[in-house]
Amino acid sequence: MTEELANKFDAIVVGAGFAGLYMTHKFKSQGLSVKTFEAGEGVGGTWYWNRYPGARCDVESWEYSFGFSNELEQEWTWSERYSPQPEILKYLNHVAKKFNLLGHISFNTKVVSSEYDEQHAAWEVTTNSRENYKAKYLVMATGCLSSTNIPDFRGLDDFSGKTFHTGNWPHQPVSFKGQTVGVVGTGSSSIQATPIIAEEAEKLFVFQRTPNWSIPAHNEPLTKKKSDEIKSKYQELRKFQLKLPLAAQKAPNRQSAFDVNEQTRLETYEKYWNIGGLSFLGAFRDIPTNPEANATAKNFIIDKIKRVVKNETVLNKLIPDHHVGCKRPCSDTGYYETFNRPNVELVDAREEDIIGFTRSGICTNAKEYKLDAVVFATGFDAMTGSLDKVNIIGRNGLRLKKKWEEGPKTYLGVGTAGFPNFFIITGPGSPSVLANMVVGIEHHVNWIGECVKHIEENGYTNVEVIKEAEDNWVSHVNEVANRTLYTTCNNWYLGSNIPGKPRVFMPYIGGFPKYAEKVKAIVESGYKGFAFS
Ligand code: N01
């Protein structure tokens, strides 16, 4: 193994969230020297940056946790069914300390460029402090939703109030007491933050361009009894989890919405609704693929919203017109109820376009809204945004950003042709955001660990994706996506929230078990589609 000398390492990992931490641990336990760079002041990735009011996971706590260490599973106790952000961050700090990872991480350090040096078969990495590092392997653990997006609103710099982005929230407490606040956006972040901001602010305007479907989370404290029960059968639960398309949630129903009569259909929806959160999408197998089946799910949710929202005009504005699931659905606690509050007003940004900012607020083509503070819950340049920010240059001067200008191209979402010994954790082309992220991360880290072992044990220098395998995989990813309704609206899976981004469905939607099966078969066939030299 390479000496940890003169900034030279066996492996460099970019990012210290769930993915970067486990990758660092994996390399370390394989006896490799590893350096990890993290832009934040501490570990946590997504859970370090997204500190907005109400931020919590919508995958159950035990499912959204590492399974690689039995000891870790037993010593950590989650307090709620869905963990709040501070608790997940605490967990990741615990992981970093427990596995002695902190000494490998340089914090407050951004990787600005990474270039493959053909002559020395190594990656040259440059940080924002202009330091250079070299490594045989480079792993991007930069996350799928970490590059924040603030739309280019006219006059934003003139606004004299405070502005926030949910994905880059201050570390000091923020108070909206006595203030008039505007929240822009109605995706998952807004749907979690809005009810809490509404309780504190004097007046809240929610600027909604597209309503989204939301299902109550039914969050609750995790009792000692429940927690002990989970701990007593972790292995069994995790095995079962790997068989589920989302690698989480409750087992989906295999029936079509039309295999049953209307009464049974409603009872089934009620059953899945009562489970809470995204499990609802598993009520019938054809919700994601058949518009008529999807419409039955829509009607059920609409009926639920109608029972909550009192003002009919507001109610009508809150009902989405896209297929359930096309935009990533949300899981909420009291979102629709918030619109019954006298201090909350829904602004339909489709009816009255946001023209821009003035010194004192937001201007639509109907009126000016005077605001003390604006919260941008406007999402992320998903999946490729964080990779694009690093100038990654592979063989023959090929820039990753250039290679991907018509959409990301990977093989299995872990590698891309022309970039030897370069790995992406939960990259485009893998289930990633369409399944439990922690399961996807563990799967990729384990795979990368095994692949690197294979290289080292066989005395190879490089592993590289074969272009033909990549082309076939990209076609397959598109083909599977086109069989669903997920390509029928504007969503960040397609990059359509970012002006100018090519409209390409980025994650693999075939489900985690199918993906894992394919990856396993590829390894067993001698890493078909990868060339070792
Ligand atoms: O971002 P989003 P997010 N003018 O992209 C609106 C994960 N997550 O941060 O739909 C006006 O979903 C935009 O409107 P439209 C989860 O995977 C998970 O909320 O483009 N509005 C939309 O309403 C999630 O999907 C959790 O018309 C503008 C909103 O901003 C992903 O992160 C919690 C606009 C952006 O919604 C991203 O969620 C939070 C403009 N110019 C996040 N530009 C949990 O685990 C954008 N918008 C629970």
mmCIF file with all atom_site columns, C-alpha atoms in Angstrom, residues 169-292:
data_model
loop_
_atom_site.group_PDB
_atom_site.id
_atom_site.type_symbol
_atom_site.label_atom_id
_atom_site.label_alt_id
_atom_site.label_comp_id
_atom_site.label_asym_id
_atom_site.label_entity_id
_atom_site.label_seq_id
_atom_site.pdbx_PDB_ins_code
_atom_site.Cartn_x
_atom_site.Cartn_y
_atom_site.Cartn_z
_atom_site.occupancy
_atom_site.B_iso_or_equiv
_atom_site.pdbx_formal_charge
_atom_site.auth_seq_id
_atom_site.auth_comp_id
_atom_site.auth_asym_id
_atom_site.auth_atom_id
_atom_site.pdbx_PDB_model_num
ATOM 1   C CA . TRP A 1 169 ? -29.587 26.680  7.034   1.00 0.00 ? 169 TRP A CA 1
ATOM 2   C CA . PRO A 1 170 ? -27.697 28.755  9.649   1.00 0.00 ? 170 PRO A CA 1
ATOM 3   C CA . HIS A 1 171 ? -26.179 26.921  12.591  1.00 0.00 ? 171 HIS A CA 1
ATOM 4   C CA . GLN A 1 172 ? -27.449 29.538  15.033  1.00 0.00 ? 172 GLN A CA 1
ATOM 5   C CA . PRO A 1 173 ? -31.135 29.533  16.011  1.00 0.00 ? 173 PRO A CA 1
ATOM 6   C CA . VAL A 1 174 ? -33.352 31.512  13.641  1.00 0.00 ? 174 VAL A CA 1
ATOM 7   C CA . SER A 1 175 ? -36.407 33.264  15.033  1.00 0.00 ? 175 SER A CA 1
ATOM 8   C CA . PHE A 1 176 ? -39.359 34.344  12.885  1.00 0.00 ? 176 PHE A CA 1
ATOM 9   C CA . LYS A 1 177 ? -41.284 35.689  15.870  1.00 0.00 ? 177 LYS A CA 1
ATOM 10  C CA . GLY A 1 178 ? -43.312 38.761  14.980  1.00 0.00 ? 178 GLY A CA 1
ATOM 11  C CA . GLN A 1 179 ? -42.192 38.595  11.340  1.00 0.00 ? 179 GLN A CA 1
ATOM 12  C CA . THR A 1 180 ? -43.888 38.351  7.978   1.00 0.00 ? 180 THR A CA 1
ATOM 13  C CA . VAL A 1 181 ? -42.249 35.440  6.188   1.00 0.00 ? 181 VAL A CA 1
ATOM 14  C CA . GLY A 1 182 ? -42.425 34.103  2.636   1.00 0.00 ? 182 GLY A CA 1
ATOM 15  C CA . VAL A 1 183 ? -41.676 30.456  1.866   1.00 0.00 ? 183 VAL A CA 1
ATOM 16  C CA . VAL A 1 184 ? -40.980 29.828  -1.809  1.00 0.00 ? 184 VAL A CA 1
ATOM 17  C CA . GLY A 1 185 ? -41.574 26.243  -2.965  1.00 0.00 ? 185 GLY A CA 1
ATOM 18  C CA . THR A 1 186 ? -43.816 23.387  -1.858  1.00 0.00 ? 186 THR A CA 1
ATOM 19  C CA . GLY A 1 187 ? -41.619 20.268  -2.081  1.00 0.00 ? 187 GLY A CA 1
ATOM 20  C CA . SER A 1 188 ? -40.589 17.998  0.824   1.00 0.00 ? 188 SER A CA 1
ATOM 21  C CA . SER A 1 189 ? -38.494 20.670  2.585   1.00 0.00 ? 189 SER A CA 1
ATOM 22  C CA . SER A 1 190 ? -41.256 23.273  2.490   1.00 0.00 ? 190 SER A CA 1
ATOM 23  C CA . ILE A 1 191 ? -43.909 20.790  3.512   1.00 0.00 ? 191 ILE A CA 1
ATOM 24  C CA . GLN A 1 192 ? -41.894 19.995  6.644   1.00 0.00 ? 192 GLN A CA 1
ATOM 25  C CA . ALA A 1 193 ? -40.862 23.585  7.426   1.00 0.00 ? 193 ALA A CA 1
ATOM 26  C CA . THR A 1 194 ? -44.147 25.402  6.687   1.00 0.00 ? 194 THR A CA 1
ATOM 27  C CA . PRO A 1 195 ? -46.229 24.113  9.659   1.00 0.00 ? 195 PRO A CA 1
ATOM 28  C CA . ILE A 1 196 ? -43.455 25.028  12.106  1.00 0.00 ? 196 ILE A CA 1
ATOM 29  C CA . ILE A 1 197 ? -42.686 28.451  10.649  1.00 0.00 ? 197 ILE A CA 1
ATOM 30  C CA . ALA A 1 198 ? -46.447 29.144  10.630  1.00 0.00 ? 198 ALA A CA 1
ATOM 31  C CA . GLU A 1 199 ? -46.594 28.594  14.377  1.00 0.00 ? 199 GLU A CA 1
ATOM 32  C CA . GLU A 1 200 ? -43.898 31.182  15.009  1.00 0.00 ? 200 GLU A CA 1
ATOM 33  C CA . ALA A 1 201 ? -44.308 33.853  12.365  1.00 0.00 ? 201 ALA A CA 1
ATOM 34  C CA . GLU A 1 202 ? -46.781 36.684  12.619  1.00 0.00 ? 202 GLU A CA 1
ATOM 35  C CA . LYS A 1 203 ? -47.815 36.100  9.012   1.00 0.00 ? 203 LYS A CA 1
ATOM 36  C CA . LEU A 1 204 ? -46.718 33.467  6.489   1.00 0.00 ? 204 LEU A CA 1
ATOM 37  C CA . PHE A 1 205 ? -47.111 33.541  2.705   1.00 0.00 ? 205 PHE A CA 1
ATOM 38  C CA . VAL A 1 206 ? -46.474 30.215  0.963   1.00 0.00 ? 206 VAL A CA 1
ATOM 39  C CA . PHE A 1 207 ? -45.559 30.777  -2.687  1.00 0.00 ? 207 PHE A CA 1
ATOM 40  C CA . GLN A 1 208 ? -46.644 27.635  -4.512  1.00 0.00 ? 208 GLN A CA 1
ATOM 41  C CA . ARG A 1 209 ? -45.849 27.129  -8.186  1.00 0.00 ? 209 ARG A CA 1
ATOM 42  C CA . THR A 1 210 ? -46.873 23.457  -8.297  1.00 0.00 ? 210 THR A CA 1
ATOM 43  C CA . PRO A 1 211 ? -48.798 21.744  -5.513  1.00 0.00 ? 211 PRO A CA 1
ATOM 44  C CA . ASN A 1 212 ? -47.477 18.349  -4.485  1.00 0.00 ? 212 ASN A CA 1
ATOM 45  C CA . TRP A 1 213 ? -49.068 15.236  -3.042  1.00 0.00 ? 213 TRP A CA 1
ATOM 46  C CA . SER A 1 214 ? -48.399 14.743  0.638   1.00 0.00 ? 214 SER A CA 1
ATOM 47  C CA . ILE A 1 215 ? -49.255 11.882  2.949   1.00 0.00 ? 215 ILE A CA 1
ATOM 48  C CA . PRO A 1 216 ? -49.253 12.188  6.744   1.00 0.00 ? 216 PRO A CA 1
ATOM 49  C CA . ALA A 1 217 ? -46.143 10.624  8.287   1.00 0.00 ? 217 ALA A CA 1
ATOM 50  C CA . HIS A 1 218 ? -47.874 9.464   11.491  1.00 0.00 ? 218 HIS A CA 1
ATOM 51  C CA . ASN A 1 219 ? -44.662 10.084  13.345  1.00 0.00 ? 219 ASN A CA 1
ATOM 52  C CA . GLU A 1 220 ? -44.561 8.944   16.971  1.00 0.00 ? 220 GLU A CA 1
ATOM 53  C CA . PRO A 1 221 ? -42.064 8.334   19.766  1.00 0.00 ? 221 PRO A CA 1
ATOM 54  C CA . LEU A 1 222 ? -40.264 5.010   19.539  1.00 0.00 ? 222 LEU A CA 1
ATOM 55  C CA . THR A 1 223 ? -41.086 3.250   22.792  1.00 0.00 ? 223 THR A CA 1
ATOM 56  C CA . LYS A 1 224 ? -38.473 1.165   24.593  1.00 0.00 ? 224 LYS A CA 1
ATOM 57  C CA . LYS A 1 225 ? -40.556 -1.920  23.834  1.00 0.00 ? 225 LYS A CA 1
ATOM 58  C CA . LYS A 1 226 ? -40.614 -1.189  20.086  1.00 0.00 ? 226 LYS A CA 1
ATOM 59  C CA . SER A 1 227 ? -36.961 -0.257  20.057  1.00 0.00 ? 227 SER A CA 1
ATOM 60  C CA . ASP A 1 228 ? -35.963 -3.471  21.886  1.00 0.00 ? 228 ASP A CA 1
ATOM 61  C CA . GLU A 1 229 ? -38.057 -5.473  19.464  1.00 0.00 ? 229 GLU A CA 1
ATOM 62  C CA . ILE A 1 230 ? -36.249 -3.903  16.486  1.00 0.00 ? 230 ILE A CA 1
ATOM 63  C CA . LYS A 1 231 ? -32.858 -4.514  18.102  1.00 0.00 ? 231 LYS A CA 1
ATOM 64  C CA . SER A 1 232 ? -33.704 -8.155  18.749  1.00 0.00 ? 232 SER A CA 1
ATOM 65  C CA . LYS A 1 233 ? -34.338 -8.864  15.066  1.00 0.00 ? 233 LYS A CA 1
ATOM 66  C CA . TYR A 1 234 ? -32.228 -6.354  13.146  1.00 0.00 ? 234 TYR A CA 1
ATOM 67  C CA . GLN A 1 235 ? -30.685 -8.996  10.862  1.00 0.00 ? 235 GLN A CA 1
ATOM 68  C CA . GLU A 1 236 ? -34.058 -10.415 9.919   1.00 0.00 ? 236 GLU A CA 1
ATOM 69  C CA . LEU A 1 237 ? -35.503 -6.941  9.296   1.00 0.00 ? 237 LEU A CA 1
ATOM 70  C CA . ARG A 1 238 ? -32.579 -5.896  7.108   1.00 0.00 ? 238 ARG A CA 1
ATOM 71  C CA . LYS A 1 239 ? -32.808 -9.076  5.037   1.00 0.00 ? 239 LYS A CA 1
ATOM 72  C CA . PHE A 1 240 ? -36.478 -8.340  4.416   1.00 0.00 ? 240 PHE A CA 1
ATOM 73  C CA . GLN A 1 241 ? -35.709 -4.698  3.623   1.00 0.00 ? 241 GLN A CA 1
ATOM 74  C CA . LEU A 1 242 ? -33.406 -5.762  0.765   1.00 0.00 ? 242 LEU A CA 1
ATOM 75  C CA . LYS A 1 243 ? -36.320 -7.512  -0.935  1.00 0.00 ? 243 LYS A CA 1
ATOM 76  C CA . LEU A 1 244 ? -38.450 -4.353  -1.096  1.00 0.00 ? 244 LEU A CA 1
ATOM 77  C CA . PRO A 1 245 ? -38.372 -2.109  -4.193  1.00 0.00 ? 245 PRO A CA 1
ATOM 78  C CA . LEU A 1 246 ? -37.646 0.948   -2.034  1.00 0.00 ? 246 LEU A CA 1
ATOM 79  C CA . ALA A 1 247 ? -35.366 -1.043  0.304   1.00 0.00 ? 247 ALA A CA 1
ATOM 80  C CA . ALA A 1 248 ? -37.601 0.396   3.012   1.00 0.00 ? 248 ALA A CA 1
ATOM 81  C CA . GLN A 1 249 ? -41.213 0.961   4.039   1.00 0.00 ? 249 GLN A CA 1
ATOM 82  C CA . LYS A 1 250 ? -43.873 -1.703  4.291   1.00 0.00 ? 250 LYS A CA 1
ATOM 83  C CA . ALA A 1 251 ? -44.269 -4.572  1.833   1.00 0.00 ? 251 ALA A CA 1
ATOM 84  C CA . PRO A 1 252 ? -46.134 -3.365  -1.254  1.00 0.00 ? 252 PRO A CA 1
ATOM 85  C CA . ASN A 1 253 ? -49.359 -4.968  -2.366  1.00 0.00 ? 253 ASN A CA 1
ATOM 86  C CA . ARG A 1 254 ? -48.828 -7.006  -5.552  1.00 0.00 ? 254 ARG A CA 1
ATOM 87  C CA . GLN A 1 255 ? -52.403 -6.497  -6.772  1.00 0.00 ? 255 GLN A CA 1
ATOM 88  C CA . SER A 1 256 ? -53.573 -4.095  -9.449  1.00 0.00 ? 256 SER A CA 1
ATOM 89  C CA . ALA A 1 257 ? -55.957 -1.367  -8.309  1.00 0.00 ? 257 ALA A CA 1
ATOM 90  C CA . PHE A 1 258 ? -58.482 -3.059  -10.622 1.00 0.00 ? 258 PHE A CA 1
ATOM 91  C CA . ASP A 1 259 ? -58.093 -6.568  -9.218  1.00 0.00 ? 259 ASP A CA 1
ATOM 92  C CA . VAL A 1 260 ? -60.452 -5.554  -6.445  1.00 0.00 ? 260 VAL A CA 1
ATOM 93  C CA . ASN A 1 261 ? -63.860 -3.903  -6.178  1.00 0.00 ? 261 ASN A CA 1
ATOM 94  C CA . GLU A 1 262 ? -64.209 -0.293  -5.152  1.00 0.00 ? 262 GLU A CA 1
ATOM 95  C CA . GLN A 1 263 ? -64.876 -0.992  -1.511  1.00 0.00 ? 263 GLN A CA 1
ATOM 96  C CA . THR A 1 264 ? -61.799 -3.208  -1.144  1.00 0.00 ? 264 THR A CA 1
ATOM 97  C CA . ARG A 1 265 ? -59.767 -0.625  -3.061  1.00 0.00 ? 265 ARG A CA 1
ATOM 98  C CA . LEU A 1 266 ? -60.770 2.108   -0.614  1.00 0.00 ? 266 LEU A CA 1
ATOM 99  C CA . GLU A 1 267 ? -60.085 -0.159  2.349   1.00 0.00 ? 267 GLU A CA 1
ATOM 100 C CA . THR A 1 268 ? -56.656 -0.971  0.953   1.00 0.00 ? 268 THR A CA 1
ATOM 101 C CA . TYR A 1 269 ? -55.860 2.709   0.453   1.00 0.00 ? 269 TYR A CA 1
ATOM 102 C CA . GLU A 1 270 ? -57.061 3.413   3.985   1.00 0.00 ? 270 GLU A CA 1
ATOM 103 C CA . LYS A 1 271 ? -54.781 0.667   5.322   1.00 0.00 ? 271 LYS A CA 1
ATOM 104 C CA . TYR A 1 272 ? -51.710 2.057   3.518   1.00 0.00 ? 272 TYR A CA 1
ATOM 105 C CA . TRP A 1 273 ? -52.671 5.629   4.416   1.00 0.00 ? 273 TRP A CA 1
ATOM 106 C CA . ASN A 1 274 ? -52.762 4.668   8.075   1.00 0.00 ? 274 ASN A CA 1
ATOM 107 C CA . ILE A 1 275 ? -49.257 3.163   7.892   1.00 0.00 ? 275 ILE A CA 1
ATOM 108 C CA . GLY A 1 276 ? -48.067 6.669   7.092   1.00 0.00 ? 276 GLY A CA 1
ATOM 109 C CA . GLY A 1 277 ? -45.615 8.254   4.668   1.00 0.00 ? 277 GLY A CA 1
ATOM 110 C CA . LEU A 1 278 ? -44.449 6.895   1.359   1.00 0.00 ? 278 LEU A CA 1
ATOM 111 C CA . SER A 1 279 ? -45.663 3.328   1.982   1.00 0.00 ? 279 SER A CA 1
ATOM 112 C CA . PHE A 1 280 ? -48.926 4.630   0.522   1.00 0.00 ? 280 PHE A CA 1
ATOM 113 C CA . LEU A 1 281 ? -47.439 4.332   -2.979  1.00 0.00 ? 281 LEU A CA 1
ATOM 114 C CA . GLY A 1 282 ? -47.269 0.557   -2.473  1.00 0.00 ? 282 GLY A CA 1
ATOM 115 C CA . ALA A 1 283 ? -51.046 0.212   -2.025  1.00 0.00 ? 283 ALA A CA 1
ATOM 116 C CA . PHE A 1 284 ? -51.322 -1.167  -5.585  1.00 0.00 ? 284 PHE A CA 1
ATOM 117 C CA . ARG A 1 285 ? -48.619 -2.273  -7.971  1.00 0.00 ? 285 ARG A CA 1
ATOM 118 C CA . ASP A 1 286 ? -49.846 -0.225  -10.937 1.00 0.00 ? 286 ASP A CA 1
ATOM 119 C CA . ILE A 1 287 ? -49.979 3.210   -9.250  1.00 0.00 ? 287 ILE A CA 1
ATOM 120 C CA . PRO A 1 288 ? -46.614 4.172   -10.822 1.00 0.00 ? 288 PRO A CA 1
ATOM 121 C CA . THR A 1 289 ? -47.424 2.828   -14.285 1.00 0.00 ? 289 THR A CA 1
ATOM 122 C CA . ASN A 1 290 ? -51.141 2.995   -15.094 1.00 0.00 ? 290 ASN A CA 1
ATOM 123 C CA . PRO A 1 291 ? -52.823 6.423   -15.292 1.00 0.00 ? 291 PRO A CA 1
ATOM 124 C CA . GLU A 1 292 ? -56.235 4.960   -14.385 1.00 0.00 ? 292 GLU A CA 1
#
